[in-house]
Coordinates of C-alpha atoms and ligand atoms in Angstrom, one line a residue:
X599 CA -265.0 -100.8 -25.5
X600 CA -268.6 -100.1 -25.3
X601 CA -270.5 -98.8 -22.4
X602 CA -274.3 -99.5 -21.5
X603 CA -276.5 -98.0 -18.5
X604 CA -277.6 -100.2 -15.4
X605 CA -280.7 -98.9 -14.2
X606 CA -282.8 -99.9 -11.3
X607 CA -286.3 -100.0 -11.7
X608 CA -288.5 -98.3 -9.9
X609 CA -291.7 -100.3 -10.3
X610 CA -294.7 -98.0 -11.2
X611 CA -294.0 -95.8 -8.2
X612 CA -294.3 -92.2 -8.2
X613 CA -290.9 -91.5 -6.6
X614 CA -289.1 -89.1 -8.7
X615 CA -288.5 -85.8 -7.1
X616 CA -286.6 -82.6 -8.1
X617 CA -285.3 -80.3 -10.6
X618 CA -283.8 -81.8 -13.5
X619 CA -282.1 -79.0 -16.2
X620 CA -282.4 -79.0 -20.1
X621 CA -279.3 -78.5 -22.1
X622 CA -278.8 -76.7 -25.5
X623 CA -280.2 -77.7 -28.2
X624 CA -278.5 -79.9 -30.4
X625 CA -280.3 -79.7 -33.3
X626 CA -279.4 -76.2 -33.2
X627 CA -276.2 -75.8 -32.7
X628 CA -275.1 -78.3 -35.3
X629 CA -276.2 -75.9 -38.1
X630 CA -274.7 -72.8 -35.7
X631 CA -271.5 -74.0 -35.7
X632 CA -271.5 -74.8 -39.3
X633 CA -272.6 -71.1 -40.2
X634 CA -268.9 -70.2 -38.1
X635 CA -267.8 -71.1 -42.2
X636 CA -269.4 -67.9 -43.5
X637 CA -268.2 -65.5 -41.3
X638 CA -265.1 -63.3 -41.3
X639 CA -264.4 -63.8 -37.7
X640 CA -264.4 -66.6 -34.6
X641 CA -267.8 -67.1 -33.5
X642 CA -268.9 -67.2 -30.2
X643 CA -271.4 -70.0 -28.8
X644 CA -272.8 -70.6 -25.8
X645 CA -274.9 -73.2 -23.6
X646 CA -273.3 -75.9 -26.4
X647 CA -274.6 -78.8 -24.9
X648 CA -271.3 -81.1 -24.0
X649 CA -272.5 -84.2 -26.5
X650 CA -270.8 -86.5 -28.9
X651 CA -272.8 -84.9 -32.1
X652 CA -271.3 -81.8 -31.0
X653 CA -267.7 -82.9 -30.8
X654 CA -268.2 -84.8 -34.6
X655 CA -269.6 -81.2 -35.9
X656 CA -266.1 -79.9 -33.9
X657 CA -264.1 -82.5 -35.4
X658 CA -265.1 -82.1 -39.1
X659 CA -264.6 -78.6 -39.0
X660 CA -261.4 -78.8 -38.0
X661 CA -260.5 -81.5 -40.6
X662 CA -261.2 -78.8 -42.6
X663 CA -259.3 -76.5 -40.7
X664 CA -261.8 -74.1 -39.2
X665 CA -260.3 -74.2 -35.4
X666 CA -263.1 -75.3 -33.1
X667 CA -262.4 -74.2 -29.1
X668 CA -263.7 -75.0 -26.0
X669 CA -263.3 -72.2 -24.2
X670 CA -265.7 -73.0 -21.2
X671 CA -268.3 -75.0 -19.8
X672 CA -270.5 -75.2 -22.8
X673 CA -269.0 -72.2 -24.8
X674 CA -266.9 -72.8 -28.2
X675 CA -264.9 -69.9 -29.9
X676 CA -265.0 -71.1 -33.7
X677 CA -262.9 -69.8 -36.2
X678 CA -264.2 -70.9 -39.1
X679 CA -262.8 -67.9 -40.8
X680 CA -259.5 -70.6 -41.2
X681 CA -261.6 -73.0 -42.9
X682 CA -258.8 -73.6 -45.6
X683 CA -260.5 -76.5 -47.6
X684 CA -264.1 -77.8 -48.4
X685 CA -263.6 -81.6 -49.4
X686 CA -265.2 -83.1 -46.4
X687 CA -263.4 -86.2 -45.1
X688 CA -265.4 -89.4 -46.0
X689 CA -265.3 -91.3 -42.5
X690 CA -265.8 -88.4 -40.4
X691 CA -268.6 -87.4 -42.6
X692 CA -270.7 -90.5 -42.8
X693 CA -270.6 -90.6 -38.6
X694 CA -273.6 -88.0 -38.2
X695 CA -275.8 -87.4 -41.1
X696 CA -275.9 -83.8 -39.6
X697 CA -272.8 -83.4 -41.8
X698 CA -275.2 -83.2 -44.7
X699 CA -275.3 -79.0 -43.3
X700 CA -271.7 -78.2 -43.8
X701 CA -272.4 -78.1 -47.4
X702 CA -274.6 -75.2 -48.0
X703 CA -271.7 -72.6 -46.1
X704 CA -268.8 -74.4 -47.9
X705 CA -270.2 -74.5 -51.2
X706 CA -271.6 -70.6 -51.0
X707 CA -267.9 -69.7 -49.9
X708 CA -265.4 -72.2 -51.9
X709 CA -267.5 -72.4 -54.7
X710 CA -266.5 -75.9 -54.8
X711 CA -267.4 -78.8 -52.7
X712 CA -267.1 -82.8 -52.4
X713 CA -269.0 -84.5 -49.9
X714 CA -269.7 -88.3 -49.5
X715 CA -273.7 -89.3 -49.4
X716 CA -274.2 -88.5 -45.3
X717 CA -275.7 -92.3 -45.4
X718 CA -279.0 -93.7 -44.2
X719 CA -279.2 -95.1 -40.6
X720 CA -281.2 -97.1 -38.8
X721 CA -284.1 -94.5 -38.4
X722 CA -284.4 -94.4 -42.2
X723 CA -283.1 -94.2 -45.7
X724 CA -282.3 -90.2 -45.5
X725 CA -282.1 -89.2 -49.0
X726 CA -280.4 -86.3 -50.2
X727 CA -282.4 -85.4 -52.9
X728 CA -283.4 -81.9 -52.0
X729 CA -279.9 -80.6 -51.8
X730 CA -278.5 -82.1 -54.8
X731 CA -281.8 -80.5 -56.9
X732 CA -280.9 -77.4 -54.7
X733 CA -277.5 -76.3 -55.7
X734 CA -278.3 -76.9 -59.1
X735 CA -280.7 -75.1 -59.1
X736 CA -278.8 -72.4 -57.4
X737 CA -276.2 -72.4 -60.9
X738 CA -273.9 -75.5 -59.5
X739 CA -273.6 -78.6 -61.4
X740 CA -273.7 -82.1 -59.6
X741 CA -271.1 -85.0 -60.9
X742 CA -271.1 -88.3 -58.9
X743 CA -267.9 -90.0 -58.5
X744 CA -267.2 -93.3 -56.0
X745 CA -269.2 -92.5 -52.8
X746 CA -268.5 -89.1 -53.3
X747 CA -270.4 -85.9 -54.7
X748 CA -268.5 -82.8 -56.3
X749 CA -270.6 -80.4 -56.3
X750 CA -269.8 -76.8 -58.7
X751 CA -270.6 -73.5 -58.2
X752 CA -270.6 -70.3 -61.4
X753 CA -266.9 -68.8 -60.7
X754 CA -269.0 -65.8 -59.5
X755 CA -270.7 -68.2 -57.5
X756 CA -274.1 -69.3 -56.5
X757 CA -276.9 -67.1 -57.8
X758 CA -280.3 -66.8 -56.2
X759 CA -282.6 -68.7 -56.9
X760 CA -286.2 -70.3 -56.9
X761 CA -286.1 -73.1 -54.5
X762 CA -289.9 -75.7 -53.4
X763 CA -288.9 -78.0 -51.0
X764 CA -291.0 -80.8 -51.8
X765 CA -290.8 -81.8 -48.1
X766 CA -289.7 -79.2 -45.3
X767 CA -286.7 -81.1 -44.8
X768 CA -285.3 -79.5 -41.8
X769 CA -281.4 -79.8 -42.8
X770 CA -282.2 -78.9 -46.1
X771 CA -283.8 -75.3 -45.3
X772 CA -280.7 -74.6 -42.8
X773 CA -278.1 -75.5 -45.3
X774 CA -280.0 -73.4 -48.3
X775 CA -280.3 -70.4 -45.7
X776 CA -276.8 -70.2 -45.1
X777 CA -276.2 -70.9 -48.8
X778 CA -278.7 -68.4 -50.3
X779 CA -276.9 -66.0 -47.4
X780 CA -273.8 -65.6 -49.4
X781 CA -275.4 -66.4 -53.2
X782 CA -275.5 -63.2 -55.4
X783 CA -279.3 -62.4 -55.7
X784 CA -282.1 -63.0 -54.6
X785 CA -283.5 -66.3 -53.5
X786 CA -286.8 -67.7 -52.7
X787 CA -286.9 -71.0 -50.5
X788 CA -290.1 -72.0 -50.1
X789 CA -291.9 -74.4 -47.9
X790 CA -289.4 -74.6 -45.7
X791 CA -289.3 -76.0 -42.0
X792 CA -290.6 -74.1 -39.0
X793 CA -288.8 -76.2 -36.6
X794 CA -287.4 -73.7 -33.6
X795 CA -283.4 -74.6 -34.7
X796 CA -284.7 -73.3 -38.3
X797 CA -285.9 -70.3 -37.0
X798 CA -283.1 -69.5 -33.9
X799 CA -280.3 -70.0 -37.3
X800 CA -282.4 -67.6 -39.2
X801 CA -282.6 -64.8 -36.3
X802 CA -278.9 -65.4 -35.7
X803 CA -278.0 -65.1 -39.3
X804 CA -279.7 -61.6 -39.9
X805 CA -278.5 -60.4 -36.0
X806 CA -275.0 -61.2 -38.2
X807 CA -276.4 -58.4 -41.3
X808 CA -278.2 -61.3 -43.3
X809 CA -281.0 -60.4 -45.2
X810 CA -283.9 -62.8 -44.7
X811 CA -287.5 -61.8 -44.9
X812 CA -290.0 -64.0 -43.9
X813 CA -288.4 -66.1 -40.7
X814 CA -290.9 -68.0 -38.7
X815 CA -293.3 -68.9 -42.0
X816 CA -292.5 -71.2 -44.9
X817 CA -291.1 -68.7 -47.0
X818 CA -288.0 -67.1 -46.9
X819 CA -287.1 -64.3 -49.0
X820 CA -283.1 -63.6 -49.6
X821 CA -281.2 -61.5 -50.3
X822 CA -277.5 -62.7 -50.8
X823 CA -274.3 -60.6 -49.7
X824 CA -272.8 -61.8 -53.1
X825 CA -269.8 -63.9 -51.4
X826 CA -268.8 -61.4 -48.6
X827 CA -268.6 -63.0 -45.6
X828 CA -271.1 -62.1 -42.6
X829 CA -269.0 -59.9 -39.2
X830 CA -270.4 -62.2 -36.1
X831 CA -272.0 -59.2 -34.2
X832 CA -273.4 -60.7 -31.4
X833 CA -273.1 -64.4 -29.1
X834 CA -274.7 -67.5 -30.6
X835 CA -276.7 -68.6 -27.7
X836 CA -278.7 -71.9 -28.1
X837 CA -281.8 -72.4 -27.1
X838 CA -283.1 -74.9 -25.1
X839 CA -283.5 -78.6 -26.7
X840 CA -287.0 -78.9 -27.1
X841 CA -286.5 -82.9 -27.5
X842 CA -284.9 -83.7 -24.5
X843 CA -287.6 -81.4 -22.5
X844 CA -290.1 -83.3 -24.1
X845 CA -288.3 -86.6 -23.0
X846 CA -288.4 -85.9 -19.1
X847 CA -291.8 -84.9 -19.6
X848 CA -292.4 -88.2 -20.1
X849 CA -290.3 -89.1 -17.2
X850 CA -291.9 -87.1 -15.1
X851 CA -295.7 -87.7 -16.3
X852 CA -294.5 -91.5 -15.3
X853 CA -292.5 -91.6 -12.6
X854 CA -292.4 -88.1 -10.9
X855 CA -293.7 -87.4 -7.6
X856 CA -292.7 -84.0 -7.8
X857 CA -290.0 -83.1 -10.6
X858 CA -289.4 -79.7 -12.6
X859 CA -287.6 -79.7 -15.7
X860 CA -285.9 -76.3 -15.7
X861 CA -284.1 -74.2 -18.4
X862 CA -286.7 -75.0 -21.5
X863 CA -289.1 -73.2 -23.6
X864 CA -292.0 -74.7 -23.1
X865 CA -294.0 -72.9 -26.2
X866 CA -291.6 -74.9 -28.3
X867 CA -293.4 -78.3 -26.5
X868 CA -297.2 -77.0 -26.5
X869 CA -298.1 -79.8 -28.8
X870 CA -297.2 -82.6 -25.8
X871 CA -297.8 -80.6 -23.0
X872 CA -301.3 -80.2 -24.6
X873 CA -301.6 -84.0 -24.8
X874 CA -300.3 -85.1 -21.4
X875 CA -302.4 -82.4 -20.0
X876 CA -305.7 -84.2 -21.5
X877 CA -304.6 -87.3 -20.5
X878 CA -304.8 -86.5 -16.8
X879 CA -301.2 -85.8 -15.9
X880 CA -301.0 -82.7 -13.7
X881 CA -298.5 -80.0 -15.3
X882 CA -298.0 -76.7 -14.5
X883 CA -296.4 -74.7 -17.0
X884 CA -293.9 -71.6 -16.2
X885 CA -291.9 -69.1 -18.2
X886 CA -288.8 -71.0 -18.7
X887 CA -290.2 -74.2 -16.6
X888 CA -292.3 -77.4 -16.3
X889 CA -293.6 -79.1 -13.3
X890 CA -295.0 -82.5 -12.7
X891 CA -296.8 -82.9 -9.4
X892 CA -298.7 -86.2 -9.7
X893 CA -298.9 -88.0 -5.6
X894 CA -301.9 -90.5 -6.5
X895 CA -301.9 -93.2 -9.2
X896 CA -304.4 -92.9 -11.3
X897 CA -305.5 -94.2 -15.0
X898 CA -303.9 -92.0 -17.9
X899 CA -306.0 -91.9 -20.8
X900 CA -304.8 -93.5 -23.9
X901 CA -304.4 -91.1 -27.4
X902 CA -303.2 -91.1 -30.8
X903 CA -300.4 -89.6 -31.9
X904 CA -299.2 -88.9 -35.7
X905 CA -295.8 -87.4 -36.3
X906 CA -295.8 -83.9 -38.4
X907 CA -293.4 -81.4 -39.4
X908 CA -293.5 -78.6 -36.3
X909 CA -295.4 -77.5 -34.8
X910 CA -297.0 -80.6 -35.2
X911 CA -296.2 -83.9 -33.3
X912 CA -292.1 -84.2 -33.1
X913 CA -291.0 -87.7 -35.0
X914 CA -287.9 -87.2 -32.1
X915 CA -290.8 -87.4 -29.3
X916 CA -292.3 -90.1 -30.3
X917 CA -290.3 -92.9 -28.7
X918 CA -290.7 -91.9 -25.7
X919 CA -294.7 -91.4 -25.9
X920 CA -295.1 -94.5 -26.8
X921 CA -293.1 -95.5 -23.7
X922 CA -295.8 -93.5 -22.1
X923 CA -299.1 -95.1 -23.7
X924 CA -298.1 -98.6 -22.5
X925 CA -298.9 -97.0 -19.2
X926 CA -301.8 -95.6 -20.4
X927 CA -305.7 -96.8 -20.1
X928 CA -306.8 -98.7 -23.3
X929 CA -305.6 -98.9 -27.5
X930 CA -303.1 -96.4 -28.7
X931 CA -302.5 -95.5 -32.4
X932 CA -299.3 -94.1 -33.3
X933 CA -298.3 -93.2 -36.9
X934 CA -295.0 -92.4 -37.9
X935 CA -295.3 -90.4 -41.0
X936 CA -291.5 -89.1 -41.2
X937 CA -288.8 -92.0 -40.9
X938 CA -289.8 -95.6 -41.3
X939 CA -287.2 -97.2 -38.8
X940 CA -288.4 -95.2 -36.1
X941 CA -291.0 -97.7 -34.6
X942 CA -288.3 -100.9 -34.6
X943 CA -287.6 -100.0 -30.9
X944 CA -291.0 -101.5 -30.1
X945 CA -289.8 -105.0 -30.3
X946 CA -287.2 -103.8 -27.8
X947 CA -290.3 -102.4 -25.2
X948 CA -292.2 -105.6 -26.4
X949 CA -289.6 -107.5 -24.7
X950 CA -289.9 -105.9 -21.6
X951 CA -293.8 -106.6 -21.5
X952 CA -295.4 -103.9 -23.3
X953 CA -298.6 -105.2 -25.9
X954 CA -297.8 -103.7 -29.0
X955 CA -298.5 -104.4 -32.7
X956 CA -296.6 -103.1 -35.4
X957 CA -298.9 -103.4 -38.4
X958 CA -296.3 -101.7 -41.0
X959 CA -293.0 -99.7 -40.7
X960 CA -295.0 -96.6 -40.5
X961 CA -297.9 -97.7 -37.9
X962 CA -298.4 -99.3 -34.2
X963 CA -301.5 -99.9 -32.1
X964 CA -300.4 -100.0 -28.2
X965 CA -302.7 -101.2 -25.3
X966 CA -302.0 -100.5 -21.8
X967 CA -301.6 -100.4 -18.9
X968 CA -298.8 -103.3 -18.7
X969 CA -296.4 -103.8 -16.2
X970 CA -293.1 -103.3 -17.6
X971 CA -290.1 -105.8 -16.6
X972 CA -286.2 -104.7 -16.4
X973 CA -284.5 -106.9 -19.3
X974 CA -281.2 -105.8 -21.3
X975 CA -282.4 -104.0 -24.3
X976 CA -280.2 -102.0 -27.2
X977 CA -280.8 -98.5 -27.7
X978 CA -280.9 -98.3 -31.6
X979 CA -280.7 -94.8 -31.9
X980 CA -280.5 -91.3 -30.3
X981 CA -284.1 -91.0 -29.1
X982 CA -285.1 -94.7 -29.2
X983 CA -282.3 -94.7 -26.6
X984 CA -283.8 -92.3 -24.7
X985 CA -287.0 -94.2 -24.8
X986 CA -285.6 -97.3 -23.4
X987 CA -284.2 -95.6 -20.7
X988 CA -287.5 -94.2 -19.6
X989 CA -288.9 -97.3 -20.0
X990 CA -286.1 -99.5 -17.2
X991 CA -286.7 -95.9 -15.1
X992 CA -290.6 -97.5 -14.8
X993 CA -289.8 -100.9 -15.2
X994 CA -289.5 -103.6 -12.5
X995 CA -286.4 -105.0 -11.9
X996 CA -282.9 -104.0 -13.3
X997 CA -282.6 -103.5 -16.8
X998 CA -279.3 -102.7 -18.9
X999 CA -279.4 -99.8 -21.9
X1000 CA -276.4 -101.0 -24.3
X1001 CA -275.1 -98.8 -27.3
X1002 CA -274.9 -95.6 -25.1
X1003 CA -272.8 -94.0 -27.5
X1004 CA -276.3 -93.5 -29.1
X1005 CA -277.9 -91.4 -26.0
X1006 CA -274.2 -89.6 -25.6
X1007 CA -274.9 -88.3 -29.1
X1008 CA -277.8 -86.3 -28.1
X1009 CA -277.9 -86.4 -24.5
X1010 CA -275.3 -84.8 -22.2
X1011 CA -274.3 -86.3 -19.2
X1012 CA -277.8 -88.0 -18.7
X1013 CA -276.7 -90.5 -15.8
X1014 CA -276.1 -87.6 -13.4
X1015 CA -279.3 -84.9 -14.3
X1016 CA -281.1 -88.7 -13.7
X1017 CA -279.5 -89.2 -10.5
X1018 CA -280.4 -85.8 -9.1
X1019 CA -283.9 -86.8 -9.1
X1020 CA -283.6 -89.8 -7.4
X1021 CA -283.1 -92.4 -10.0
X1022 CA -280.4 -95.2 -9.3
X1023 CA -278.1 -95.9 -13.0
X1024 CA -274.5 -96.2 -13.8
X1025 CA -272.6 -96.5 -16.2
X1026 CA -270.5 -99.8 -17.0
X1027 CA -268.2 -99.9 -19.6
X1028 CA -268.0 -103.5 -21.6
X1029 CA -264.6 -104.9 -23.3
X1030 CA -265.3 -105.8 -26.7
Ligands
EPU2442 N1 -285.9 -86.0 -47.1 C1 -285.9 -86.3 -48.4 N2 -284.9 -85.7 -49.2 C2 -283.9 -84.9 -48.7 C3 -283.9 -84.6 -47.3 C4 -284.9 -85.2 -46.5 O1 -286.7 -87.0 -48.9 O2 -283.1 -84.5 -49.4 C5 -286.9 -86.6 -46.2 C6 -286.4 -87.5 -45.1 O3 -286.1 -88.8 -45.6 C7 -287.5 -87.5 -44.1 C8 -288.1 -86.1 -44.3 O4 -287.6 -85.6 -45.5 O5 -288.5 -88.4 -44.5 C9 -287.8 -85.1 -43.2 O6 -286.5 -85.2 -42.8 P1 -285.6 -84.0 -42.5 O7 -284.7 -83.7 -43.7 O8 -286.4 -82.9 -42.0 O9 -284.7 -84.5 -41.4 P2 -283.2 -84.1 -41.1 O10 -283.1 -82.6 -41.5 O11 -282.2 -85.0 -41.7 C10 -283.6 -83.2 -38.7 C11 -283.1 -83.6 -37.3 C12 -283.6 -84.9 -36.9 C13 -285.1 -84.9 -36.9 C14 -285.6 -84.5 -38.3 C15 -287.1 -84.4 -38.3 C16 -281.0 -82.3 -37.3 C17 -279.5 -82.4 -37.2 N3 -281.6 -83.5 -37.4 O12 -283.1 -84.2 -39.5 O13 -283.1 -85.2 -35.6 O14 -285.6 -86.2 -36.6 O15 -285.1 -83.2 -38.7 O16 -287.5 -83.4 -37.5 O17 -281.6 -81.3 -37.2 C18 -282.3 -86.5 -33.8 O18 -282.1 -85.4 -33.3 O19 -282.3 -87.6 -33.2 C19 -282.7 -86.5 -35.2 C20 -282.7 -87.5 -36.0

């Protein structure tokens, strides 16, 4: 069975009125729940977005037999205390490539780990280079063997260590942060992400009794407990997903009369806010809110965008920008520097009207304004999906999203928080 949005179009008009809430982050609590692994007792989460990634991180640790419970709305109690096993089950692996995180915290406490290659997907190739050099570097040795890595720690463990990221790999600096955490020594990580999820583990970690200097800049400085395991002192709460704020932002700039997203951090969306703002869409920015008033129709400038490592220009955001600059006044440039599958959802905007030239993998030029025009369409991935939706919001005419699974990964619940401000979608499932 496979399900797929029906969305009616609304045409260009500036109809969309309300508040419309942001969830936890997910790029956040992926890494947060796999930290439950080094401590001694259940951890407490809360405002867990209710998404399919969430329930695969759930599902994986319980396969290896950390106990993973929902004990609200959006809380998990994780006792990854139990964790009785660190050989990560190929299938359930290879589903999210967020996996990839559960390594760092397994290997630092079982000393021993294998782990299939996390895969590529269609946004890109996704090496895994950075972890492999990583742990060795860290004391472990790396053996190949099938599809699967075995990866071995010193019997004392992992020692600290001296660790460049040749690329701030945000996956990578999560999983060597909970690593170094429990390594005996010292260890240096340098160049590592700023990305907010980066940052909120960090804080958590040393809220826990980690020692980490340095959070908030590209080098960390460690100090590991030596293999005891961290005492959760205080509630994991996630922050607020800066992505999907920075989605109906697009939404709004484009179709909202009067809409407030609600429940975000807008600091951690400056870099878009900063754009939209320039190019004559009306925000007003709050403590822990964002409001669209826009009641006239008017010509949006067009801008370039190239995606960067934060708090530069969010790869994640940039499907839906581009959504955006086909509305927008004259020739848009739009460089994808991080994945090179992440502009092959233009051929799906293409086909609903939109005048865009791919010139490589890595680069488009857009010119607007064009009409869009509902059409069924396949949402490819997580924020391409997102995207598309957007774009049959806009459109004229009724348009069908299909591989929803894709938007359900990232995006809780998005039919209803889009129906609350006035937008008509369902959801219809398809035998297969
Ligand atoms: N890279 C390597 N070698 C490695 C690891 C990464 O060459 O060993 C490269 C990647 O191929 C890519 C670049 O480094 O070109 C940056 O990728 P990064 O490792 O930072 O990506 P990630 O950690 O796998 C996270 C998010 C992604 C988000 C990227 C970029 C999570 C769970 N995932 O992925 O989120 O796009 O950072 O910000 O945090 C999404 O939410 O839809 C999503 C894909």
């Amino acid at each position: 069975m496979k399900e797929s949005f029906i969305v009616e179009g609304i045409g260009g008009k500036r109809v969309l009125e309300g508040n419309i809430p942001v969830r936890g982050s997910k790029n956040a609590v992926l890494p947060a729940m796999a930290s439950s692994i080094i401590f001694n007792k259940p951890l407490t989460l809360t405002n867990v977005p209710d998404i399919e990634d969430v329930h695969r991180m759930a599902e994986l640790l319980e396969n290896l037999g950390a106990v993973p419970e929902q004990t609200k709305k959006r809380e998990y109690v994780i006792s990854g205390n139990k964790t009785h096993t660190s050989v990560m089950d190929e299938f359930l692996s290879k589903k999210m490539r967020a996996s990839v995180i559960l390594t760092g915290p397994l290997l630092a406490r079982f000393k021993k780990i294998t782990f299939p290659h996390p895969g590529g997907c269609v946004i890109g190739a996704r090496p895994i280079d950075l972890f492999l050099s990583g742990f060795e570097k860290m004391g472990a040795t790396v053996k190949e063997q099938k599809e699967s890595f075995i990866v071995t720690a010193p019997k004392t463990g992992l020692k600290g260590a001296n660790i460049f990221f040749h690329i701030p790999s945000v996956t990578a600096s999560e999983t060597f942060i909970m690593a170094a955490v429990l390594a005996r020594g010292k260890t240096y990580l340098k160049n590592v992400a700023l990305e907010p999820e980066v940052t909120a583990l960090a804080e958590f970690l040393v809220s826990c009794g980690a020692k980490i200097e340095g959070i908030g800049t590209p080098m960390l400085e460690i100090v590991g407990t030596g293999g005891k395991l961290l005492s959760p002192k205080r509630v994991y709460k996630t922050i607020p997903d800066r992505l999907e704020t920075g989605s109906f932002l697009v939404l709004a700039a484009l179709a909202g009369k009067d809409v407030t997203i609600t429940d975000c951090q807008p600091e951690h969306i400056e870099i878009l806010t900063d754009m939209l703002i320039q190019s004559g869409v009306s925000i007003d920015i709050g403590k822990n809110t964002i409001r669209v008033q826009q009641s006239t129709k008017k010509n949006f400038r067009p801008f370039n965008i190239k995606t960067h490592e934060y708090p530069g220009f969010p790869t994640d955001i940039q499907a839906p920008t581009v959504v955006y600059l086909t509305q927008a006044k004259g020739d848009s440039l739009v460089f994808e520097t991080i994945f090179e599958g992440r502009l092959q959802f233009t051929q799906d905007l293409v086909k609903m009207g939109a005048d865009i030239t791919l010139w490589d993998a890595h680069r488009a030029m857009i010119k607007g304004p064009t009409p869009l025009k509902g059409r069924e369409v396949d949402g490819p991935d997580i924020r391409a999906g997102l995207a598309l939706l957007v774009a049959a919001v806009i459109a004229q005419g009724t348009s069908t999203i299909n591989n929803v699974y894709y938007i359900d990964r990232g995006y809780e619940k998005i039919e209803e928080r889009f129906r609350d401000i006035g937008i008509t979608i369902e959801r219809v499932v398809k035998e297969v």
